[in-house]
Short mmCIF file of N, CA and C in Angstrom, two decimals:
data_model
loop_
_atom_site.label_atom_id
_atom_site.label_comp_id
_atom_site.label_asym_id
_atom_site.label_seq_id
_atom_site.Cartn_x
_atom_site.Cartn_y
_atom_site.Cartn_z
N MET P 1 -8.90 271.81 183.49
CA MET P 1 -9.82 270.90 182.62
C MET P 1 -9.20 270.38 181.30
N GLU P 2 -8.00 270.68 181.00
CA GLU P 2 -7.57 270.48 179.99
C GLU P 2 -6.47 269.09 180.60
N LYS P 3 -5.92 269.17 181.36
CA LYS P 3 -5.36 267.89 182.09
C LYS P 3 -6.32 266.64 182.58
N ILE P 4 -7.47 266.96 182.36
CA ILE P 4 -8.37 265.78 182.68
C ILE P 4 -8.57 265.60 181.23
N VAL P 5 -9.14 266.43 179.98
CA VAL P 5 -9.45 265.61 179.39
C VAL P 5 -8.16 264.70 178.22
N GLU P 6 -7.11 265.34 179.02
CA GLU P 6 -5.91 264.68 177.74
C GLU P 6 -5.56 263.43 178.84
N GLN P 7 -5.96 263.15 180.28
CA GLN P 7 -5.81 261.88 180.47
C GLN P 7 -6.67 261.04 179.89
N GLY P 8 -7.61 261.22 179.99
CA GLY P 8 -9.06 260.74 179.40
C GLY P 8 -8.90 259.75 177.92
N ILE P 9 -8.22 261.04 177.01
CA ILE P 9 -7.70 260.48 175.88
C ILE P 9 -6.54 259.49 176.01
N LEU P 10 -5.65 259.84 176.59
CA LEU P 10 -4.51 258.66 177.03
C LEU P 10 -4.99 257.59 177.36
N TYR P 11 -6.14 257.71 178.68
CA TYR P 11 -6.69 256.17 179.27
C TYR P 11 -7.22 255.74 177.86
N ASP P 12 -7.91 256.24 176.92
CA ASP P 12 -8.84 255.50 175.65
C ASP P 12 -7.73 254.57 175.35
N PHE P 13 -6.55 255.31 175.05
CA PHE P 13 -5.99 254.67 173.49
C PHE P 13 -4.76 253.65 174.48
N TYR P 14 -4.90 253.89 175.76
CA TYR P 14 -3.50 252.70 176.49
C TYR P 14 -4.16 252.12 177.67
N GLY P 15 -4.93 252.81 177.90
CA GLY P 15 -5.84 252.34 179.33
C GLY P 15 -5.41 250.59 179.80
N GLU P 16 -5.87 249.67 178.75
CA GLU P 16 -6.02 248.29 178.95
C GLU P 16 -4.63 247.59 178.92
N LEU P 17 -3.19 248.74 179.20
CA LEU P 17 -2.05 248.27 179.28
C LEU P 17 -1.75 248.58 180.62
N LEU P 18 -2.56 248.98 181.37
CA LEU P 18 -2.71 249.27 182.75
C LEU P 18 -2.93 248.29 183.63
N THR P 19 -2.22 247.93 184.62
CA THR P 19 -3.28 246.61 185.34
C THR P 19 -4.28 246.73 185.94
N GLU P 20 -5.29 245.76 186.14
CA GLU P 20 -6.78 246.03 186.79
C GLU P 20 -7.20 246.57 188.07
N HIS P 21 -6.28 246.77 189.02
CA HIS P 21 -6.02 247.34 189.85
C HIS P 21 -5.78 249.15 189.66
N GLN P 22 -4.65 249.42 188.63
CA GLN P 22 -4.41 250.50 188.00
C GLN P 22 -5.51 251.10 187.44
N ARG P 23 -5.99 250.47 186.54
CA ARG P 23 -7.27 251.12 185.61
C ARG P 23 -8.39 251.28 186.75
N ARG P 24 -9.10 250.33 187.62
CA ARG P 24 -10.31 251.05 188.75
C ARG P 24 -9.95 252.29 189.14
N LEU P 25 -8.67 252.42 189.79
CA LEU P 25 -7.95 253.29 190.50
C LEU P 25 -8.41 254.65 189.63
N TYR P 26 -7.52 254.59 188.64
CA TYR P 26 -8.12 255.87 187.24
C TYR P 26 -8.78 255.82 186.72
N GLU P 27 -9.97 254.85 186.85
CA GLU P 27 -11.16 255.54 185.90
C GLU P 27 -11.93 256.17 186.99
N ASP P 28 -11.64 255.96 188.72
CA ASP P 28 -12.75 256.80 189.67
C ASP P 28 -11.75 258.01 189.71
N ALA P 29 -10.74 258.34 189.81
CA ALA P 29 -10.38 259.51 189.72
C ALA P 29 -10.22 260.27 188.11
N VAL P 30 -10.30 259.88 187.35
CA VAL P 30 -10.79 260.78 185.80
C VAL P 30 -12.05 260.47 185.60
N TYR P 31 -12.44 259.49 185.53
CA TYR P 31 -13.96 259.24 185.14
C TYR P 31 -14.78 259.59 186.29
N ASN P 32 -14.64 258.75 187.07
CA ASN P 32 -16.14 259.39 188.09
C ASN P 32 -15.71 260.19 188.87
N ASP P 33 -14.75 261.00 188.78
CA ASP P 33 -14.25 262.34 189.83
C ASP P 33 -14.17 262.24 191.18
N LEU P 34 -13.91 260.66 191.28
CA LEU P 34 -13.72 260.99 193.14
C LEU P 34 -12.37 261.78 193.86
N SER P 35 -12.30 261.86 194.74
CA SER P 35 -11.54 262.65 195.69
C SER P 35 -10.63 261.17 195.72
N LEU P 36 -9.51 262.25 196.12
CA LEU P 36 -8.16 260.45 196.25
C LEU P 36 -9.01 260.18 197.81
N ARG P 37 -9.35 260.99 198.88
CA ARG P 37 -9.77 259.88 200.03
C ARG P 37 -10.86 259.09 199.99
N GLU P 38 -11.96 259.51 198.71
CA GLU P 38 -12.96 258.38 198.77
C GLU P 38 -12.44 257.37 198.21
N ILE P 39 -11.03 257.52 196.76
CA ILE P 39 -10.96 256.56 196.62
C ILE P 39 -10.14 255.34 197.43
N ALA P 40 -9.52 256.44 198.51
CA ALA P 40 -8.62 255.78 199.26
C ALA P 40 -9.40 254.62 200.54
N ASP P 41 -10.08 255.48 200.58
CA ASP P 41 -11.20 254.48 201.78
C ASP P 41 -11.85 253.52 200.99
N GLU P 42 -12.51 253.74 200.10
CA GLU P 42 -12.75 252.55 199.08
C GLU P 42 -11.69 251.13 198.70
N ASN P 43 -10.76 251.59 198.80
CA ASN P 43 -10.00 250.58 198.38
C ASN P 43 -8.53 249.94 199.55
N CYS P 44 -9.03 250.51 200.88
CA CYS P 44 -8.76 250.25 201.95
C CYS P 44 -6.73 250.96 201.98
N ILE P 45 -6.59 252.09 201.26
CA ILE P 45 -5.12 251.83 200.99
C ILE P 45 -5.23 253.90 201.45
N SER P 46 -3.78 254.25 201.55
CA SER P 46 -3.48 255.83 202.21
C SER P 46 -3.97 256.96 200.91
N ARG P 47 -4.13 257.64 201.43
CA ARG P 47 -4.18 258.74 200.30
C ARG P 47 -3.05 258.95 199.47
N GLN P 48 -2.25 258.92 200.33
CA GLN P 48 -0.92 259.38 199.47
C GLN P 48 -0.81 257.84 198.31
N GLY P 49 -1.02 257.01 198.86
CA GLY P 49 -0.71 255.69 198.19
C GLY P 49 -1.71 256.10 196.52
N VAL P 50 -2.89 256.69 196.56
CA VAL P 50 -3.66 256.46 195.49
C VAL P 50 -3.15 257.68 194.80
N HIS P 51 -2.46 258.74 195.38
CA HIS P 51 -2.13 259.75 194.66
C HIS P 51 -1.08 259.48 193.81
N ASN P 52 0.49 258.49 194.54
CA ASN P 52 1.30 258.29 194.06
C ASN P 52 0.91 257.07 192.61
N LEU P 53 0.24 256.04 193.04
CA LEU P 53 -0.47 255.12 192.21
C LEU P 53 -1.14 256.44 190.78
N LEU P 54 -2.06 256.97 190.97
CA LEU P 54 -2.44 257.93 189.83
C LEU P 54 -0.87 258.53 188.80
N ARG P 55 0.14 259.33 190.08
CA ARG P 55 1.20 259.96 189.32
C ARG P 55 1.44 258.85 187.86
N ARG P 56 2.03 257.63 188.51
CA ARG P 56 2.73 256.32 188.05
C ARG P 56 2.02 256.28 187.08
N CYS P 57 0.51 256.44 186.90
CA CYS P 57 -0.47 255.85 185.68
C CYS P 57 -0.21 257.20 184.63
N ASP P 58 -0.25 257.93 185.10
CA ASP P 58 -0.29 259.12 184.02
C ASP P 58 1.49 259.09 183.46
N LYS P 59 2.29 258.84 184.31
CA LYS P 59 3.62 258.68 183.67
C LYS P 59 3.49 257.72 182.65
N ILE P 60 3.11 256.22 183.07
CA ILE P 60 3.19 255.20 181.89
C ILE P 60 2.16 255.61 180.95
N LEU P 61 1.48 256.45 181.09
CA LEU P 61 0.28 256.27 179.69
C LEU P 61 1.55 257.47 178.95
N GLU P 62 1.54 258.67 179.56
CA GLU P 62 2.53 259.46 178.70
C GLU P 62 3.69 258.94 178.19
N GLY P 63 4.19 257.50 178.74
CA GLY P 63 5.35 256.69 178.05
C GLY P 63 4.98 256.20 176.95
N TYR P 64 3.76 255.68 176.85
CA TYR P 64 3.14 254.56 175.52
C TYR P 64 2.90 256.30 174.61
N GLU P 65 2.73 256.76 175.18
CA GLU P 65 1.74 257.68 173.93
C GLU P 65 3.81 258.77 173.50
N LYS P 66 4.56 258.48 174.40
CA LYS P 66 6.12 258.88 173.70
C LYS P 66 6.75 258.25 172.29
N LYS P 67 6.17 256.61 172.86
CA LYS P 67 6.78 255.94 172.02
C LYS P 67 5.88 255.24 171.27
N LEU P 68 4.94 255.58 170.89
CA LEU P 68 3.38 254.90 169.69
C LEU P 68 2.93 255.97 168.98
N HIS P 69 3.08 257.13 169.77
CA HIS P 69 2.48 258.50 169.28
C HIS P 69 0.95 258.20 168.63
N LEU P 70 0.14 256.73 168.91
CA LEU P 70 -1.18 256.85 168.44
C LEU P 70 -1.98 258.10 168.84
N VAL P 71 -2.17 258.62 170.01
CA VAL P 71 -2.59 260.37 169.68
C VAL P 71 -2.58 261.07 168.96
N GLU P 72 -1.42 261.55 168.77
CA GLU P 72 -0.95 262.50 168.36
C GLU P 72 -1.19 262.27 166.26
N LYS P 73 -1.22 260.94 166.25
CA LYS P 73 -1.27 260.17 165.12
C LYS P 73 -3.36 260.60 164.47
N PHE P 74 -3.72 260.23 165.71
CA PHE P 74 -5.42 260.53 165.73
C PHE P 74 -5.72 261.67 165.61
N ILE P 75 -5.21 262.74 166.02
CA ILE P 75 -5.43 264.03 166.04
C ILE P 75 -4.80 264.49 164.46
N ARG P 76 -3.93 264.06 164.43
CA ARG P 76 -3.39 264.72 162.95
C ARG P 76 -4.38 263.89 161.89
N ILE P 77 -4.92 262.85 161.81
CA ILE P 77 -5.75 262.22 160.94
C ILE P 77 -7.07 262.73 160.85
N LYS P 78 -7.86 263.13 161.95
CA LYS P 78 -9.05 263.79 161.96
C LYS P 78 -8.74 265.14 161.70
N LYS P 79 -8.29 265.74 161.93
CA LYS P 79 -8.03 267.09 160.90
C LYS P 79 -7.73 267.47 159.95
N LYS P 80 -7.52 266.11 158.83
CA LYS P 80 -6.96 265.79 157.69
C LYS P 80 -8.64 265.43 157.48
N ALA P 81 -9.47 264.77 158.26
CA ALA P 81 -10.58 264.14 157.49
C ALA P 81 -11.88 265.61 157.73
N GLU P 82 -11.59 266.35 158.84
CA GLU P 82 -12.37 267.32 159.09
C GLU P 82 -12.39 268.67 157.84
N GLU P 83 -10.89 268.83 157.58
CA GLU P 83 -10.70 269.67 156.35
C GLU P 83 -11.17 269.19 155.05
N MET P 84 -11.29 267.48 155.14
CA MET P 84 -12.04 267.38 153.51
C MET P 84 -13.18 267.16 153.76
N GLU P 85 -13.74 267.06 154.56
CA GLU P 85 -15.33 267.01 154.89
C GLU P 85 -15.57 268.39 154.43
N GLU P 86 -14.87 269.76 154.92
CA GLU P 86 -15.13 270.97 154.62
C GLU P 86 -14.69 271.59 153.57
N LEU P 87 -13.91 271.00 152.66
CA LEU P 87 -13.47 270.99 151.41
C LEU P 87 -14.59 270.50 150.18
N SER P 88 -15.10 269.18 151.03
CA SER P 88 -16.21 268.71 149.82
C SER P 88 -17.35 269.82 150.20
N ARG P 89 -17.99 270.37 151.16
CA ARG P 89 -19.02 271.13 151.30
C ARG P 89 -18.77 272.13 150.58
N GLN P 90 -17.56 273.13 150.48
CA GLN P 90 -17.40 273.71 149.62
C GLN P 90 -17.54 273.33 148.19
N ALA P 91 -17.00 272.42 147.75
CA ALA P 91 -16.78 271.78 146.19
C ALA P 91 -18.48 271.56 146.16
N GLN P 92 -19.13 271.42 146.42
CA GLN P 92 -20.50 270.80 146.56
C GLN P 92 -21.51 272.24 146.13
N THR P 93 -21.00 273.23 147.41
CA THR P 93 -21.69 274.18 146.82
C THR P 93 -21.43 275.38 145.66
N ASP P 94 -20.15 275.10 145.73
CA ASP P 94 -19.49 275.66 144.20
C ASP P 94 -20.11 275.00 142.95
N PHE P 95 -20.05 273.78 142.82
CA PHE P 95 -20.71 272.88 141.86
C PHE P 95 -21.95 273.27 141.08
N ASP P 96 -22.48 273.16 142.93
CA ASP P 96 -24.31 273.40 142.76
C ASP P 96 -24.46 274.64 142.04
N SER P 97 -24.13 275.70 142.48
CA SER P 97 -24.38 277.20 141.80
C SER P 97 -23.68 277.28 140.18
N LEU P 98 -22.49 276.69 139.95
CA LEU P 98 -22.08 276.59 138.72
C LEU P 98 -23.32 275.87 137.69
N GLN P 99 -23.54 274.59 137.68
CA GLN P 99 -24.61 274.00 137.47
C GLN P 99 -25.92 274.36 137.85
N GLY P 100 -27.05 275.18 137.98
CA GLY P 100 -28.02 275.28 138.46
C GLY P 100 -28.63 274.59 139.55
N ASN P 101 -27.63 274.11 140.57
CA ASN P 101 -28.52 273.30 141.57
C ASN P 101 -28.91 272.30 140.93
N ARG P 102 -28.09 271.26 139.53
CA ARG P 102 -28.98 270.19 139.64
C ARG P 102 -28.66 269.21 140.52
N THR P 103 -29.12 267.74 140.17
CA THR P 103 -29.15 266.79 141.38
C THR P 103 -27.60 266.02 141.12
N SER P 104 -27.55 265.53 142.00
CA SER P 104 -26.24 264.32 142.32
C SER P 104 -26.19 264.08 140.56
N SER P 105 -27.09 263.61 140.18
CA SER P 105 -26.63 262.58 138.46
C SER P 105 -25.98 263.21 137.50
N ASP P 106 -25.31 264.38 137.14
CA ASP P 106 -24.54 265.53 136.79
C ASP P 106 -23.43 265.28 137.47
N GLY P 107 -22.58 264.50 138.38
CA GLY P 107 -21.35 264.45 138.37
C GLY P 107 -21.27 264.71 139.90
N SER P 108 -22.31 265.63 140.39
CA SER P 108 -21.12 265.70 142.04
C SER P 108 -21.90 264.52 143.04
N TRP P 109 -21.90 263.79 142.61
CA TRP P 109 -21.98 262.78 143.77
C TRP P 109 -20.34 262.03 144.32
N VAL P 110 -19.45 262.27 143.27
CA VAL P 110 -18.52 262.38 143.84
C VAL P 110 -18.08 263.58 145.62
N MET P 111 -18.32 264.36 144.68
CA MET P 111 -18.10 265.92 146.29
C MET P 111 -18.78 264.98 147.14
N GLN P 112 -20.14 264.91 147.10
CA GLN P 112 -20.96 264.09 148.24
C GLN P 112 -20.49 262.86 148.88
N ARG P 113 -19.59 261.76 148.26
CA ARG P 113 -19.36 260.45 148.87
C ARG P 113 -17.99 261.05 149.28
N MET P 114 -16.95 262.17 149.00
CA MET P 114 -15.96 262.29 149.42
C MET P 114 -16.39 262.87 150.71
N GLY P 115 -17.68 263.38 150.91
CA GLY P 115 -18.02 264.45 152.07
C GLY P 115 -18.40 263.31 153.06
N GLN P 116 -19.05 262.17 152.34
CA GLN P 116 -19.52 261.00 153.45
C GLN P 116 -18.60 260.00 154.09
N LEU P 117 -17.76 260.14 153.22
CA LEU P 117 -16.55 259.10 153.61
C LEU P 117 -15.50 260.23 155.15
N ALA P 118 -15.57 261.51 154.46
CA ALA P 118 -14.66 262.10 155.68
C ALA P 118 -15.84 262.21 156.67
N ARG P 119 -16.94 262.62 156.60
CA ARG P 119 -18.15 262.25 158.50
C ARG P 119 -17.67 260.73 158.80
N GLU P 120 -17.84 259.85 157.94
CA GLU P 120 -17.41 258.52 158.59
C GLU P 120 -15.97 258.12 159.17
N ILE P 121 -15.19 258.92 158.81
CA ILE P 121 -13.78 258.59 159.16
C ILE P 121 -13.88 259.55 160.30
N ILE P 122 -14.40 260.75 160.51
CA ILE P 122 -14.28 261.25 161.92
C ILE P 122 -15.21 260.76 162.85
N GLU P 123 -16.00 260.07 162.45
CA GLU P 123 -16.82 259.74 163.81
C GLU P 123 -16.73 257.94 164.25
N GLU P 124 -15.48 257.41 163.18
CA GLU P 124 -15.12 256.24 163.54
C GLU P 124 -13.96 256.73 164.47
N LEU P 125 -13.38 257.72 164.82
CA LEU P 125 -12.21 258.54 165.33
C LEU P 125 -12.32 258.79 166.41
#
């Protein structure tokens, strides 16, 4: 299962750099979960041809990641944004308990905004 997730993520980042034919077959295998035989029959090519094309696509996508590191950067930024969101939640809880649970007009709006921004970053990534 982990391999399929990795393939999907790499494809999301770099799939547009594949040819239309490669994209179509790769999507059938990874997203549509078609067998090699089904893809081969649908495209009038051999099962071995499909297998070779999919392996070649994997190598191409992995090569782009080795050079560009976009997925690695994405994961790193997402983790930092998640940590930022958690810290803002903790700070808000601590602030509220010290201030007697007053509203955001007492200055806790900074922590609320920081949490909101972190959530937006996480969703956008």
